[in-house]
């Protein structure tokens, strides 16, 4: 299933004090990313087309797989050329199997702070 379903609307969200920070970009920033402002493809060690939808306070990006429409990656700071993200010393990691899992991760981080 491609996320988000057409019945869902999402606006900017910022949780700067949760972990290293969780920031969900506004729609305009996400669209600008598709036009080349942000990575649209990752390579090394895995290859996937992605849509970047957020970031953390440490410079990493959160990206949704376009290939399967569900996997959520954390892309640590690294080289991006022509919209292609190439892993550096720290490789991309799957942080959630789907957007619901990403929201569960955020919920766990928020709960840990209470």
mmCIF file with all atom_site columns, C-alpha atoms in Angstrom, residues 8-65:
data_model
loop_
_atom_site.group_PDB
_atom_site.id
_atom_site.type_symbol
_atom_site.label_atom_id
_atom_site.label_alt_id
_atom_site.label_comp_id
_atom_site.label_asym_id
_atom_site.label_entity_id
_atom_site.label_seq_id
_atom_site.pdbx_PDB_ins_code
_atom_site.Cartn_x
_atom_site.Cartn_y
_atom_site.Cartn_z
_atom_site.occupancy
_atom_site.B_iso_or_equiv
_atom_site.pdbx_formal_charge
_atom_site.auth_seq_id
_atom_site.auth_comp_id
_atom_site.auth_asym_id
_atom_site.auth_atom_id
_atom_site.pdbx_PDB_model_num
ATOM 1  C CA . UNK A 1 8  ? -4.944 11.169 5.389  1.00 0.00 ? 8  UNK A CA 1
ATOM 2  C CA . UNK A 1 9  ? -3.524 14.670 5.486  1.00 0.00 ? 9  UNK A CA 1
ATOM 3  C CA . UNK A 1 10 ? -0.238 15.464 7.105  1.00 0.00 ? 10 UNK A CA 1
ATOM 4  C CA . UNK A 1 11 ? 1.277  18.740 8.074  1.00 0.00 ? 11 UNK A CA 1
ATOM 5  C CA . UNK A 1 12 ? 4.649  19.621 9.467  1.00 0.00 ? 12 UNK A CA 1
ATOM 6  C CA . UNK A 1 13 ? 5.503  18.041 12.816 1.00 0.00 ? 13 UNK A CA 1
ATOM 7  C CA . UNK A 1 14 ? 8.519  18.807 14.958 1.00 0.00 ? 14 UNK A CA 1
ATOM 8  C CA . UNK A 1 15 ? 9.756  16.967 18.016 1.00 0.00 ? 15 UNK A CA 1
ATOM 9  C CA . UNK A 1 16 ? 13.215 18.506 18.541 1.00 0.00 ? 16 UNK A CA 1
ATOM 10 C CA . UNK A 1 17 ? 13.651 17.162 22.079 1.00 0.00 ? 17 UNK A CA 1
ATOM 11 C CA . UNK A 1 18 ? 12.811 13.529 21.300 1.00 0.00 ? 18 UNK A CA 1
ATOM 12 C CA . UNK A 1 19 ? 15.996 11.525 20.810 1.00 0.00 ? 19 UNK A CA 1
ATOM 13 C CA . UNK A 1 20 ? 18.131 13.497 18.390 1.00 0.00 ? 20 UNK A CA 1
ATOM 14 C CA . UNK A 1 21 ? 14.906 15.013 17.041 1.00 0.00 ? 21 UNK A CA 1
ATOM 15 C CA . UNK A 1 22 ? 12.086 14.003 14.721 1.00 0.00 ? 22 UNK A CA 1
ATOM 16 C CA . UNK A 1 23 ? 10.933 16.427 12.033 1.00 0.00 ? 23 UNK A CA 1
ATOM 17 C CA . UNK A 1 24 ? 8.257  15.626 9.437  1.00 0.00 ? 24 UNK A CA 1
ATOM 18 C CA . UNK A 1 25 ? 8.609  17.996 6.507  1.00 0.00 ? 25 UNK A CA 1
ATOM 19 C CA . UNK A 1 26 ? 5.686  20.014 5.186  1.00 0.00 ? 26 UNK A CA 1
ATOM 20 C CA . UNK A 1 27 ? 4.291  18.811 1.856  1.00 0.00 ? 27 UNK A CA 1
ATOM 21 C CA . UNK A 1 28 ? 6.033  21.593 -0.093 1.00 0.00 ? 28 UNK A CA 1
ATOM 22 C CA . UNK A 1 29 ? 9.445  20.500 1.170  1.00 0.00 ? 29 UNK A CA 1
ATOM 23 C CA . UNK A 1 30 ? 8.709  16.881 0.286  1.00 0.00 ? 30 UNK A CA 1
ATOM 24 C CA . UNK A 1 31 ? 7.624  17.879 -3.238 1.00 0.00 ? 31 UNK A CA 1
ATOM 25 C CA . UNK A 1 32 ? 10.724 20.059 -3.622 1.00 0.00 ? 32 UNK A CA 1
ATOM 26 C CA . UNK A 1 33 ? 12.762 17.002 -2.648 1.00 0.00 ? 33 UNK A CA 1
ATOM 27 C CA . UNK A 1 34 ? 11.228 15.075 -5.537 1.00 0.00 ? 34 UNK A CA 1
ATOM 28 C CA . UNK A 1 35 ? 12.413 17.847 -7.857 1.00 0.00 ? 35 UNK A CA 1
ATOM 29 C CA . UNK A 1 36 ? 16.018 17.283 -6.850 1.00 0.00 ? 36 UNK A CA 1
ATOM 30 C CA . UNK A 1 37 ? 16.475 19.143 -3.568 1.00 0.00 ? 37 UNK A CA 1
ATOM 31 C CA . UNK A 1 38 ? 16.715 15.853 -1.651 1.00 0.00 ? 38 UNK A CA 1
ATOM 32 C CA . UNK A 1 39 ? 17.765 12.291 -2.509 1.00 0.00 ? 39 UNK A CA 1
ATOM 33 C CA . UNK A 1 40 ? 15.307 10.338 -4.633 1.00 0.00 ? 40 UNK A CA 1
ATOM 34 C CA . UNK A 1 41 ? 17.435 7.212  -4.867 1.00 0.00 ? 41 UNK A CA 1
ATOM 35 C CA . UNK A 1 42 ? 19.774 5.371  -2.529 1.00 0.00 ? 42 UNK A CA 1
ATOM 36 C CA . UNK A 1 43 ? 22.617 3.081  -3.550 1.00 0.00 ? 43 UNK A CA 1
ATOM 37 C CA . UNK A 1 44 ? 25.237 1.112  -1.650 1.00 0.00 ? 44 UNK A CA 1
ATOM 38 C CA . UNK A 1 45 ? 24.649 -1.167 0.151  1.00 0.00 ? 45 UNK A CA 1
ATOM 39 C CA . UNK A 1 46 ? 21.045 -1.425 -1.077 1.00 0.00 ? 46 UNK A CA 1
ATOM 40 C CA . UNK A 1 47 ? 19.375 0.242  -4.020 1.00 0.00 ? 47 UNK A CA 1
ATOM 41 C CA . UNK A 1 48 ? 15.926 1.816  -3.789 1.00 0.00 ? 48 UNK A CA 1
ATOM 42 C CA . UNK A 1 49 ? 13.893 4.787  -4.988 1.00 0.00 ? 49 UNK A CA 1
ATOM 43 C CA . UNK A 1 50 ? 12.743 6.948  -2.086 1.00 0.00 ? 50 UNK A CA 1
ATOM 44 C CA . UNK A 1 51 ? 10.739 9.988  -1.034 1.00 0.00 ? 51 UNK A CA 1
ATOM 45 C CA . UNK A 1 52 ? 12.338 11.946 1.799  1.00 0.00 ? 52 UNK A CA 1
ATOM 46 C CA . UNK A 1 53 ? 9.650  13.074 4.240  1.00 0.00 ? 53 UNK A CA 1
ATOM 47 C CA . UNK A 1 54 ? 11.566 14.090 7.346  1.00 0.00 ? 54 UNK A CA 1
ATOM 48 C CA . UNK A 1 55 ? 14.814 14.425 9.223  1.00 0.00 ? 55 UNK A CA 1
ATOM 49 C CA . UNK A 1 56 ? 16.346 14.190 12.660 1.00 0.00 ? 56 UNK A CA 1
ATOM 50 C CA . UNK A 1 57 ? 18.359 16.773 14.531 1.00 0.00 ? 57 UNK A CA 1
ATOM 51 C CA . UNK A 1 58 ? 21.635 15.103 13.594 1.00 0.00 ? 58 UNK A CA 1
ATOM 52 C CA . UNK A 1 59 ? 21.431 15.634 9.842  1.00 0.00 ? 59 UNK A CA 1
ATOM 53 C CA . UNK A 1 60 ? 19.941 12.256 8.920  1.00 0.00 ? 60 UNK A CA 1
ATOM 54 C CA . UNK A 1 61 ? 16.927 12.010 6.621  1.00 0.00 ? 61 UNK A CA 1
ATOM 55 C CA . UNK A 1 62 ? 13.844 9.802  6.907  1.00 0.00 ? 62 UNK A CA 1
ATOM 56 C CA . UNK A 1 63 ? 12.767 8.348  3.573  1.00 0.00 ? 63 UNK A CA 1
ATOM 57 C CA . UNK A 1 64 ? 9.939  6.137  2.369  1.00 0.00 ? 64 UNK A CA 1
ATOM 58 C CA . UNK A 1 65 ? 10.634 3.429  -0.204 1.00 0.00 ? 65 UNK A CA 1
#
